Coordinates of N, CA and C in Angstrom, one line a residue:
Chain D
X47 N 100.5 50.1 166.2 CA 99.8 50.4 165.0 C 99.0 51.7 165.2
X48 N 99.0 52.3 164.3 CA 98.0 54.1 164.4 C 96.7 53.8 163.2
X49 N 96.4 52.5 163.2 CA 95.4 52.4 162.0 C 94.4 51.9 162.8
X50 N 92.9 52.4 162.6 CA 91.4 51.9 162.8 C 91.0 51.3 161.5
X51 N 90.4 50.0 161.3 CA 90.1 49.5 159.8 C 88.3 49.1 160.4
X52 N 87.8 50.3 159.4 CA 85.7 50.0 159.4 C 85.7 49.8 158.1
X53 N 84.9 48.7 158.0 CA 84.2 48.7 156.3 C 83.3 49.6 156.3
X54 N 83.6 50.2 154.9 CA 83.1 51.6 154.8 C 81.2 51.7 154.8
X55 N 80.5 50.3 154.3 CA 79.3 50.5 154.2 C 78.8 49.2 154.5
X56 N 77.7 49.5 155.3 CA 77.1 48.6 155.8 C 75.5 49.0 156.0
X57 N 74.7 48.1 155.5 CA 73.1 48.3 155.3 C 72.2 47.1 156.4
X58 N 71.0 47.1 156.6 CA 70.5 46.9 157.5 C 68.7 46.9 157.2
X59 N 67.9 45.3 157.0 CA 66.6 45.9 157.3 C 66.0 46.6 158.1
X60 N 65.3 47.4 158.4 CA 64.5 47.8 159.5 C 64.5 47.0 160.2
X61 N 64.3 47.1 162.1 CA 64.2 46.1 162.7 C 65.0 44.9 163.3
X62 N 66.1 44.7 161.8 CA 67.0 43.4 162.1 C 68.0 44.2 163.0
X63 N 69.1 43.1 163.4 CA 70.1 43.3 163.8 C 71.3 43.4 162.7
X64 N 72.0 44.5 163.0 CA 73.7 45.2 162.6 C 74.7 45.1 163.2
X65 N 75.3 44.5 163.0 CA 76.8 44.8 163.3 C 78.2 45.7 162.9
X66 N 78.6 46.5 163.5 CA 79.2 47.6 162.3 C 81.2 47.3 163.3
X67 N 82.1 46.6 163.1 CA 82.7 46.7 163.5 C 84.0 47.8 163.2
X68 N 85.6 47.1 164.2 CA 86.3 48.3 164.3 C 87.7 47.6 164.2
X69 N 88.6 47.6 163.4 CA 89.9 46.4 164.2 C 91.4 47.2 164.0
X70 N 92.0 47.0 164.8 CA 93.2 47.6 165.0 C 94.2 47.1 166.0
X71 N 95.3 47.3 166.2 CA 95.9 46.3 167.0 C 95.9 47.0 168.4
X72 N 95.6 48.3 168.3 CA 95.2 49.2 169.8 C 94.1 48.7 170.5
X73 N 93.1 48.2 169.6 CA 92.1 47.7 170.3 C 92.4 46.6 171.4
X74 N 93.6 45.9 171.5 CA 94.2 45.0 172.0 C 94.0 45.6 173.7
X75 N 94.5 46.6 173.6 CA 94.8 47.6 175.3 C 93.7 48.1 175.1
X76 N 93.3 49.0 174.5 CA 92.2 50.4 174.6 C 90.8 49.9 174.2
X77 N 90.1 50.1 175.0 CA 88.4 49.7 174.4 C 88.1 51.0 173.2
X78 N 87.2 50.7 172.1 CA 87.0 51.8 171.2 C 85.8 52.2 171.7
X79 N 85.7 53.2 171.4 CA 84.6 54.4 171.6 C 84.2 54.9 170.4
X80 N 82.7 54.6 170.3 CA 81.9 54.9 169.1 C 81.0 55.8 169.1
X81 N 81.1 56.6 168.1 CA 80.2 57.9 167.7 C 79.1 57.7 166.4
X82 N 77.9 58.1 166.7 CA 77.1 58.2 165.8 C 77.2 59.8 165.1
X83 N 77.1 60.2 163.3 CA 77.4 61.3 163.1 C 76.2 61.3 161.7
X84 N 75.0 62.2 161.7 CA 74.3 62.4 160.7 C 74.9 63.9 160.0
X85 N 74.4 63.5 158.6 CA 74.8 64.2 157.9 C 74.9 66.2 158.3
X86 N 75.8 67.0 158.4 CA 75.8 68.5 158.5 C 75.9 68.4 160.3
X87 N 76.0 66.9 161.0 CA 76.1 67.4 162.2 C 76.8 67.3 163.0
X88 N 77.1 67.5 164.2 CA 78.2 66.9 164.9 C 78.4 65.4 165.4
X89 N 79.4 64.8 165.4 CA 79.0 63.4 165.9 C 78.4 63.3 167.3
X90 N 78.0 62.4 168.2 CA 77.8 62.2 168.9 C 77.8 60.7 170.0
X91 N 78.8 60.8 170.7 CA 78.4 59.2 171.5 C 78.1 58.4 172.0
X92 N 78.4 57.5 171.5 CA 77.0 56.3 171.9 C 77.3 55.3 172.5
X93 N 78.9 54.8 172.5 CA 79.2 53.6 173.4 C 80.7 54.0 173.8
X94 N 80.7 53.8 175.2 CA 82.6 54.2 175.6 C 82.8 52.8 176.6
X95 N 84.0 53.2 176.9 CA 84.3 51.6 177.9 C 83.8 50.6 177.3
X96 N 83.9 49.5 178.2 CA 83.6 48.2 178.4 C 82.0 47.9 177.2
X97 N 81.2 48.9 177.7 CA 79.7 49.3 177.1 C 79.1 49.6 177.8
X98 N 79.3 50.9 177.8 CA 78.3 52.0 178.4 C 78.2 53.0 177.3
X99 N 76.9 53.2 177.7 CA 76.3 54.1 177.3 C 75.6 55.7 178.1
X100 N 76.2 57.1 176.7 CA 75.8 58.2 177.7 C 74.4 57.9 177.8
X101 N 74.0 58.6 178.4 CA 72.3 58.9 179.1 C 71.7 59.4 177.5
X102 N 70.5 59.0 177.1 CA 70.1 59.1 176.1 C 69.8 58.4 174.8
X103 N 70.8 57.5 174.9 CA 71.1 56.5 173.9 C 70.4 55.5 174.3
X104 N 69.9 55.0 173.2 CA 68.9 53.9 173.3 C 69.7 52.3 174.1
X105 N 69.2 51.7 174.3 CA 69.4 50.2 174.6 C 69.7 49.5 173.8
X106 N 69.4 49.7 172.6 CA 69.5 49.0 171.4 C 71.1 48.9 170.7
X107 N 71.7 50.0 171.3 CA 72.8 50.1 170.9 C 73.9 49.1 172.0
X108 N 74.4 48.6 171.4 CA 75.6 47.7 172.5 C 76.9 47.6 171.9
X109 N 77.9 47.3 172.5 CA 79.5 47.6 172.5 C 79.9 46.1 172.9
X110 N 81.1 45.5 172.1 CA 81.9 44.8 173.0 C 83.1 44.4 172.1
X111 N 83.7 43.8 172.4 CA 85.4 43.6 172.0 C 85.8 42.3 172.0
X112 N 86.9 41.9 171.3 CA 87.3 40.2 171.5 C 88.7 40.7 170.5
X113 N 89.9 40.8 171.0 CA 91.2 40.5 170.4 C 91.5 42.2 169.4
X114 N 91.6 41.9 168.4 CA 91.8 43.1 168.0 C 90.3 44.1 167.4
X115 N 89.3 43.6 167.7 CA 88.2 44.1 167.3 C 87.4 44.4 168.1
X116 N 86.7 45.4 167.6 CA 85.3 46.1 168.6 C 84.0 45.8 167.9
X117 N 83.4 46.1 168.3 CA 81.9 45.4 167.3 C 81.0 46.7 168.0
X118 N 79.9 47.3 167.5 CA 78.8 48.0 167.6 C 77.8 47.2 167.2
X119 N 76.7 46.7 168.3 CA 75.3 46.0 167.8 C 74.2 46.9 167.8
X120 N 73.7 46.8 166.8 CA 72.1 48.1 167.1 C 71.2 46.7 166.8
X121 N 70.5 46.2 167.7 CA 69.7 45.3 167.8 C 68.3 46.2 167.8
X122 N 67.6 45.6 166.6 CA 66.4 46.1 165.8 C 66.4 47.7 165.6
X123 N 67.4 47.6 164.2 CA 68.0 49.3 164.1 C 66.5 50.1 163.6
X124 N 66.2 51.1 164.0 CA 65.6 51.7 163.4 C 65.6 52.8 162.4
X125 N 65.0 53.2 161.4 CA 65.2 54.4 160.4 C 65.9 55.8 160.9
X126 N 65.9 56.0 162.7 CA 66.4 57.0 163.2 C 68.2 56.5 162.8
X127 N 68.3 55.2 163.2 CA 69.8 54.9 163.2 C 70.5 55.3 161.8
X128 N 69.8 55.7 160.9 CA 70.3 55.3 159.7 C 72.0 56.7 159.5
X129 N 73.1 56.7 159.3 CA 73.9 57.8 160.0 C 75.4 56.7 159.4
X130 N 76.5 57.6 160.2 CA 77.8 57.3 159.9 C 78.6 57.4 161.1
X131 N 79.3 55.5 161.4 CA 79.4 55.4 162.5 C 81.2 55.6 163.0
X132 N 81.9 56.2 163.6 CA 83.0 55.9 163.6 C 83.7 55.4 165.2
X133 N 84.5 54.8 165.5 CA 85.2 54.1 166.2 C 86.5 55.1 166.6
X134 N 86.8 54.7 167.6 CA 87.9 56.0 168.3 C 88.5 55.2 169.3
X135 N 90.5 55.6 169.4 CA 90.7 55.1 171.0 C 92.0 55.7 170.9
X136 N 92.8 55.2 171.4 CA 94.2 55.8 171.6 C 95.2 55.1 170.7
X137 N 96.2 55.2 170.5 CA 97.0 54.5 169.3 C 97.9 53.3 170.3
X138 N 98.6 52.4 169.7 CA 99.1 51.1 170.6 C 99.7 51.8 171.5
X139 N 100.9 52.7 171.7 CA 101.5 53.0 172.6 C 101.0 54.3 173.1
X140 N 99.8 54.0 173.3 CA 98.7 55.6 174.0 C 99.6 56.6 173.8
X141 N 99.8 57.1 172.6 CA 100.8 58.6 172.9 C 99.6 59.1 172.0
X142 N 98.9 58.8 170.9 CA 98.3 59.6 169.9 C 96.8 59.0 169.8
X143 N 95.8 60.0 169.2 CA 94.1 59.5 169.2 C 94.0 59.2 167.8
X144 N 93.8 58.0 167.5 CA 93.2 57.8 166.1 C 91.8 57.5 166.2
X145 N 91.1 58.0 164.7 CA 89.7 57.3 164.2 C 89.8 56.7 163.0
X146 N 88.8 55.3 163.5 CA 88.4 54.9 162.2 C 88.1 55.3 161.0
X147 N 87.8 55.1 159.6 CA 88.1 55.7 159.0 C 85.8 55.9 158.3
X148 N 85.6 55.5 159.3 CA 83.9 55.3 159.5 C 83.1 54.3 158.6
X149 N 81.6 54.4 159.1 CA 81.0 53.3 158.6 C 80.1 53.8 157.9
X150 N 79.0 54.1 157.2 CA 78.2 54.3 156.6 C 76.6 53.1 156.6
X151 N 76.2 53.4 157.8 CA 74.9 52.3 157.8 C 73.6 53.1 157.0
X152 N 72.9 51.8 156.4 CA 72.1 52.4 155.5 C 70.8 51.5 156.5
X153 N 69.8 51.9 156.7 CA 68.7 51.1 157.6 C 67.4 51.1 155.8
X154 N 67.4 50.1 155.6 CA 66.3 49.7 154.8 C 65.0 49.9 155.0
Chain M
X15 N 74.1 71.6 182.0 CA 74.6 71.0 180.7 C 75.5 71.7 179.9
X16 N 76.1 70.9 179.8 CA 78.1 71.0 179.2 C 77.7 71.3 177.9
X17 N 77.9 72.7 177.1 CA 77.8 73.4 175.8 C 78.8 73.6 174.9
X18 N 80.0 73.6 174.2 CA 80.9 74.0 173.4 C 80.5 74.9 172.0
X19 N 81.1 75.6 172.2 CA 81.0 76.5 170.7 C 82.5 77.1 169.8
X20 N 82.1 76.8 168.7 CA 83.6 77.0 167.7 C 83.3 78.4 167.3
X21 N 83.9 79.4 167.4 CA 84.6 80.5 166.8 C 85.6 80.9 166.3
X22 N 85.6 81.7 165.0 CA 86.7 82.3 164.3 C 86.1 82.8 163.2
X23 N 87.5 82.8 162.1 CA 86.7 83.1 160.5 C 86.7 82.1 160.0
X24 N 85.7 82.1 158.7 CA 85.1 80.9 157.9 C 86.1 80.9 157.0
X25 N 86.9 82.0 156.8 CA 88.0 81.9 155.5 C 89.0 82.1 155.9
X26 N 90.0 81.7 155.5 CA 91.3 82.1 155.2 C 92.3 82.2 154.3
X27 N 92.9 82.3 154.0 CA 93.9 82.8 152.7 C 94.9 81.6 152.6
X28 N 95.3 81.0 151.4 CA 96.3 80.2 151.9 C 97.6 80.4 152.6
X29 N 98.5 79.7 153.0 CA 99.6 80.0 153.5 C 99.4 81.0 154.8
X30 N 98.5 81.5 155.1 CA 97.9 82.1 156.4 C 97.6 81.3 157.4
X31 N 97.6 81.9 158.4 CA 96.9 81.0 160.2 C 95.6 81.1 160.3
X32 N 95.4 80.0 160.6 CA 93.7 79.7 161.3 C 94.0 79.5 162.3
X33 N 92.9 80.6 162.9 CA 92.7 80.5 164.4 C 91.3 80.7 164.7
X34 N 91.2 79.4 165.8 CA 89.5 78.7 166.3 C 89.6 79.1 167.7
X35 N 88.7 79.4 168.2 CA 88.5 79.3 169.5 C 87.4 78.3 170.0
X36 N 87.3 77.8 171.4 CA 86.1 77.3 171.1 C 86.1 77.4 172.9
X37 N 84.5 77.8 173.3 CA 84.0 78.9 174.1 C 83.4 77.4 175.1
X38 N 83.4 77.4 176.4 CA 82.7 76.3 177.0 C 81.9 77.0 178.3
X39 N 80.9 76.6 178.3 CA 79.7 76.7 178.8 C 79.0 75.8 179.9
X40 N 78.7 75.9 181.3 CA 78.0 74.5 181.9 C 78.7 73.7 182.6
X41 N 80.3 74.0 182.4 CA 81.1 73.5 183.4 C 82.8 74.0 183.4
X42 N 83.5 73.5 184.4 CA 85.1 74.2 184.9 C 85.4 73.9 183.5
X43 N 87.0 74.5 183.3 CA 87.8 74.1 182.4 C 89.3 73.6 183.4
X44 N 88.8 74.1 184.8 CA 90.2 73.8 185.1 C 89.9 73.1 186.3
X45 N 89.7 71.8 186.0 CA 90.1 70.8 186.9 C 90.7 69.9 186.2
X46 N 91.7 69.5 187.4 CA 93.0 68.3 186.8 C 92.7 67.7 186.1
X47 N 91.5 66.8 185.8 CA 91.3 65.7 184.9 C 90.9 66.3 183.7
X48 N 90.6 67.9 183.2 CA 89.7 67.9 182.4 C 90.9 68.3 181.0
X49 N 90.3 67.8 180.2 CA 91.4 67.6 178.6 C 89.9 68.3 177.8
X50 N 90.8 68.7 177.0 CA 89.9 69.7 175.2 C 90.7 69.2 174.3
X51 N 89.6 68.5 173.4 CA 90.2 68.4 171.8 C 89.7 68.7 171.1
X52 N 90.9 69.2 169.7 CA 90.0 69.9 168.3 C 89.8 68.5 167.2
X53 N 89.1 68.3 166.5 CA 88.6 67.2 165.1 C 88.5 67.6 164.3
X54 N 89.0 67.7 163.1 CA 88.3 68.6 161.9 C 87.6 67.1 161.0
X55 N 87.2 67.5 160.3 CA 86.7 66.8 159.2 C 86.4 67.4 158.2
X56 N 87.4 67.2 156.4 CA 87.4 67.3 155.4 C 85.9 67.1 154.7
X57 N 85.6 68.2 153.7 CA 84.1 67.8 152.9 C 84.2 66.3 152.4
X58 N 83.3 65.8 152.8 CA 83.3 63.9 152.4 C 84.0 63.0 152.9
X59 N 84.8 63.3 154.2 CA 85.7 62.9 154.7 C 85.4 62.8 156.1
X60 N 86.5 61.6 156.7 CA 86.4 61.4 157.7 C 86.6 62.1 159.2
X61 N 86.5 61.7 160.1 CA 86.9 62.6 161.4 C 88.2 62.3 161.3
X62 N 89.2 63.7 161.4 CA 91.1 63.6 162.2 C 91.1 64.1 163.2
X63 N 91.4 63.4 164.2 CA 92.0 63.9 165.8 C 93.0 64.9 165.2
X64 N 93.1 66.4 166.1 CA 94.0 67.6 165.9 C 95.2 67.2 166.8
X65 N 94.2 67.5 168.2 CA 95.4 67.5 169.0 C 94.6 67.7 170.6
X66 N 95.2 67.3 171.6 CA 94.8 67.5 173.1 C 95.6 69.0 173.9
X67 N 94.4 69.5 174.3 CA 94.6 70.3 175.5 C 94.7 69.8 177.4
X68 N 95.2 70.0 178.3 CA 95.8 69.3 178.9 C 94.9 70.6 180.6
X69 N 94.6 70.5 181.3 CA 94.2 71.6 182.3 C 96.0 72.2 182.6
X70 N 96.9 71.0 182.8 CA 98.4 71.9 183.0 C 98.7 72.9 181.8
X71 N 97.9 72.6 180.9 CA 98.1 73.6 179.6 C 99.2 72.6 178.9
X72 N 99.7 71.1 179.1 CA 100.3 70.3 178.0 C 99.1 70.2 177.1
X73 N 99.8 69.7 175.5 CA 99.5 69.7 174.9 C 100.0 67.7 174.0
X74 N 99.1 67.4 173.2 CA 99.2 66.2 172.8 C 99.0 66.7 170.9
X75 N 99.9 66.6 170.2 CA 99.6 66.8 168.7 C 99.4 65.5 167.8
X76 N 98.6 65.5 166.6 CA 98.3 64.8 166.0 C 100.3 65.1 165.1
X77 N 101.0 63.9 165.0 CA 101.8 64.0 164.2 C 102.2 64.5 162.7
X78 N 101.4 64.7 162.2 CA 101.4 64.6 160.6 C 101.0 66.3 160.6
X79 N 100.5 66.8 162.0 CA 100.1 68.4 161.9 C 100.9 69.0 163.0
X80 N 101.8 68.0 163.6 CA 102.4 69.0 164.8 C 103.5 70.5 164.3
X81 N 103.8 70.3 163.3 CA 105.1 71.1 162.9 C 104.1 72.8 162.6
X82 N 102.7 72.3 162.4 CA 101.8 73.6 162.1 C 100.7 74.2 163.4
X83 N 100.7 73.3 164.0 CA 99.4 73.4 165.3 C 100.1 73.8 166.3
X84 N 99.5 74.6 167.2 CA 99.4 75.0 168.7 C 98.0 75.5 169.5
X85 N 98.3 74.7 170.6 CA 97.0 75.0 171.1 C 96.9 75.4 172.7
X86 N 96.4 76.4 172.7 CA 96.4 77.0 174.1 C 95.3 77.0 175.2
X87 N 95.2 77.1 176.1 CA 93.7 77.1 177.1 C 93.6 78.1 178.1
X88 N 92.7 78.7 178.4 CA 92.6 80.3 179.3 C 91.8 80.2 180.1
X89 N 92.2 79.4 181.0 CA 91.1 78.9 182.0 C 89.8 79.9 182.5
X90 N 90.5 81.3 182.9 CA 89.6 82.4 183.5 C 88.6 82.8 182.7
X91 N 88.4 82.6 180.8 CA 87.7 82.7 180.0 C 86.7 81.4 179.5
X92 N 87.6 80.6 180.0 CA 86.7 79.4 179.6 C 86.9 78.8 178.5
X93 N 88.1 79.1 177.8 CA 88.4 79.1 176.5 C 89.6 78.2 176.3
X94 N 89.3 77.9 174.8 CA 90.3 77.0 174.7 C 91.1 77.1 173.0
X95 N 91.4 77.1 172.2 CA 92.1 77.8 171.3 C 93.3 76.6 169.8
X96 N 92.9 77.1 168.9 CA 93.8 76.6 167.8 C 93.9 76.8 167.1
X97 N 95.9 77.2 166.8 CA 96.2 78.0 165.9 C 96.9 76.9 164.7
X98 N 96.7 77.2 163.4 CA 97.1 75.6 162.2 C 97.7 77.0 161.5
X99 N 99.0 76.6 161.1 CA 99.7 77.8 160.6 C 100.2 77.1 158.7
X100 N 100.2 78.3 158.0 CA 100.9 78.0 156.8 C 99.6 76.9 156.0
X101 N 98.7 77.4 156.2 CA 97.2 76.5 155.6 C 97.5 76.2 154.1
X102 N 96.7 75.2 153.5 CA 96.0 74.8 152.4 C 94.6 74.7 151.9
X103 N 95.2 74.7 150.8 CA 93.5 73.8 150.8 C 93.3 72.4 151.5
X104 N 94.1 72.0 151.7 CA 93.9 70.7 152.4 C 93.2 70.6 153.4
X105 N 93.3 71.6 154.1 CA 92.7 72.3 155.7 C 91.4 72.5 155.5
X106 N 90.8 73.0 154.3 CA 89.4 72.9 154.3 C 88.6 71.8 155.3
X107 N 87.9 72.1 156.4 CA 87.3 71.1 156.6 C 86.1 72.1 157.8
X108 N 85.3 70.7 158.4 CA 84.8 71.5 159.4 C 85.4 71.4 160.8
X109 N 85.5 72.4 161.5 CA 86.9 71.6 162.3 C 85.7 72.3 163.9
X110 N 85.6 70.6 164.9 CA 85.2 70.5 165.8 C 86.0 71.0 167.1
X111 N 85.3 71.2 168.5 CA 86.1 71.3 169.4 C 85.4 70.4 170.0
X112 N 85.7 69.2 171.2 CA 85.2 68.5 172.0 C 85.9 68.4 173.5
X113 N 85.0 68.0 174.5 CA 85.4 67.8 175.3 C 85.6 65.8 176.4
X114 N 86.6 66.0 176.2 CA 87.5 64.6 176.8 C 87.9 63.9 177.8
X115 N 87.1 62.3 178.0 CA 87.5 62.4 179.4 C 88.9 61.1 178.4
X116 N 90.0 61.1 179.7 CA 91.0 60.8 179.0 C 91.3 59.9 179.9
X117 N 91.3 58.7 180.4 CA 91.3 57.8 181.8 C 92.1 56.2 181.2
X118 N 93.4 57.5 181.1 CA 94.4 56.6 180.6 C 94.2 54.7 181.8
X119 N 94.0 54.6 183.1 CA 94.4 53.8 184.0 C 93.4 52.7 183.4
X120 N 92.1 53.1 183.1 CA 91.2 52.6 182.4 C 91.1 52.0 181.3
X121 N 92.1 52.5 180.4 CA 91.9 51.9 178.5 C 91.2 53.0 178.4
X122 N 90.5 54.0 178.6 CA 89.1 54.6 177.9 C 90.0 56.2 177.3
X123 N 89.5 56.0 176.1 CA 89.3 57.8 175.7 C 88.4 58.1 174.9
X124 N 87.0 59.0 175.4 CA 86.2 59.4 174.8 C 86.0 60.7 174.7
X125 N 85.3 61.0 173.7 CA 85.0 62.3 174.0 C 83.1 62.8 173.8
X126 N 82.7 63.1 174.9 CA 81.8 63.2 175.3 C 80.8 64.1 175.0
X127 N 81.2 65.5 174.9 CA 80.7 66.6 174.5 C 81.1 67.5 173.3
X128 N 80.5 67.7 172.0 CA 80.6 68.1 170.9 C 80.4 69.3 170.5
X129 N 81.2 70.7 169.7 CA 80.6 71.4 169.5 C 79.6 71.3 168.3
X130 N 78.8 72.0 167.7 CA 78.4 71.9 166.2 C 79.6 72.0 165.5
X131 N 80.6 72.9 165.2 CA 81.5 72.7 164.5 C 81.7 73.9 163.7
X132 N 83.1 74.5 163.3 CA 82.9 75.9 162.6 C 83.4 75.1 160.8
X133 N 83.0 75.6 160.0 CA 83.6 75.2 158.8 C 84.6 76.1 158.5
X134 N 85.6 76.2 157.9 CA 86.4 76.9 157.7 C 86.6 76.5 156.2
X135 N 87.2 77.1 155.1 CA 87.3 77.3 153.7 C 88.9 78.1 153.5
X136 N 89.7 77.1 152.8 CA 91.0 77.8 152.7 C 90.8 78.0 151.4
X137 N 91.0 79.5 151.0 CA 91.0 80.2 149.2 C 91.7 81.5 149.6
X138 N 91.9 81.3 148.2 CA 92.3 82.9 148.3 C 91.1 84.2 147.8

């Protein structure tokens, strides 16, 4: 499959916990790799592999997978998180890069 | 610290070539593991993978753009390069260059370092 499926919007009190997931049948082989992107700017990475995170990124952010799905947790999101999240990995038969088609979290 | 920057023109004509370059700063371009990719993204729209740069100088194309894209790498400049030929309006977008670690043995493909991004505008 060459498809990444995110529901397009997802909102969030301050504070609580979000879940912004990712599902595709690539995800089966390939861990997804998630980007945070505010508006006019470049995206930026926030969770690759297994769940790691680059240097910078908060703790709050966490990664993990189960079958065809990826999940992004921002445990106690805050107003900085508020942005557009997209998901990334290689396609089923690693020849091509697809992305999700992104998330839109709104932080209350 | 690892820097990328997009250059070219902001316009082009339709049915004309866009060509981006995109400048790297802070570290090699030519060691064996190292891969460049371009991203555009349409106004209101999502991120599209372009296509992969390879240090052998292979290349990886997004299918739906391979018949128009080429993309080349100049190690001694630092540079890395993409030409989208016979444009639209479609092409309007802001189109990224990043850098990729690609660890096929792993499952992992990320890309790690972002430029800000050139916008480009196809009109006549």
């Amino acid at each position: 499959s060459s498809e990444l499926t995110q529901d397009p919007d997802v909102s969030v009190a301050l504070g609580q916990t979000v879940r912004i997931t990712c599902r595709g049948d690539s995800l089966r082989t390939y861990y997804a790799t998630w980007y945070q992107q505010k508006a006019g700017q470049a995206p930026i990475l926030v969770i690759y592999g297994k769940n790691s995170r680059p240097s910078g990124i908060p703790d709050r952010f966490s990664g993990s997978s189960s079958g065809n799905t990826a999940t992004l947790t921002i445990t106690g999101a805050q107003a900085e998180d508020d942005g557009d999240y997209y998901c990334n990995s290689r396609d089923s038969r690693g020849i091509y890069v697809i992305f999700g088609g992104g998330t839109k979290l709104t932080v209350l | 610290q690892v820097q990328l920057h997009e250059s070219g023109p902001g316009l082009v004509k339709p049915s004309e070539t866009l060509s981006l370059t995109c400048t790297v700063s802070g570290a090699s371009i030519s060691r064996i593991t190292d891969c460049w990719a371009w991203i555009r993204q349409p106004p209101g729209q999502g991120l599209e993978w372009i296509g992969n740069v390879y240090y052998s100088r292979s290349t990886s194309l997004n299918p739906s753009l391979k018949s128009r894209v080429s993309m080349s790498a100049d190690m001694s400049k630092k540079q890395f390069s993409l030409r989208l030929s016979y444009v639209t309006a479609a092409d309007t977008a802001v189109y990224f260059c990043a850098r990729v670690q690609d660890l096929e043995e792993r499952h992992m493909y990320y890309m790690d370092v972002w430029g800000k991004g050139k916008t480009v505008v196809v009109s006549s």
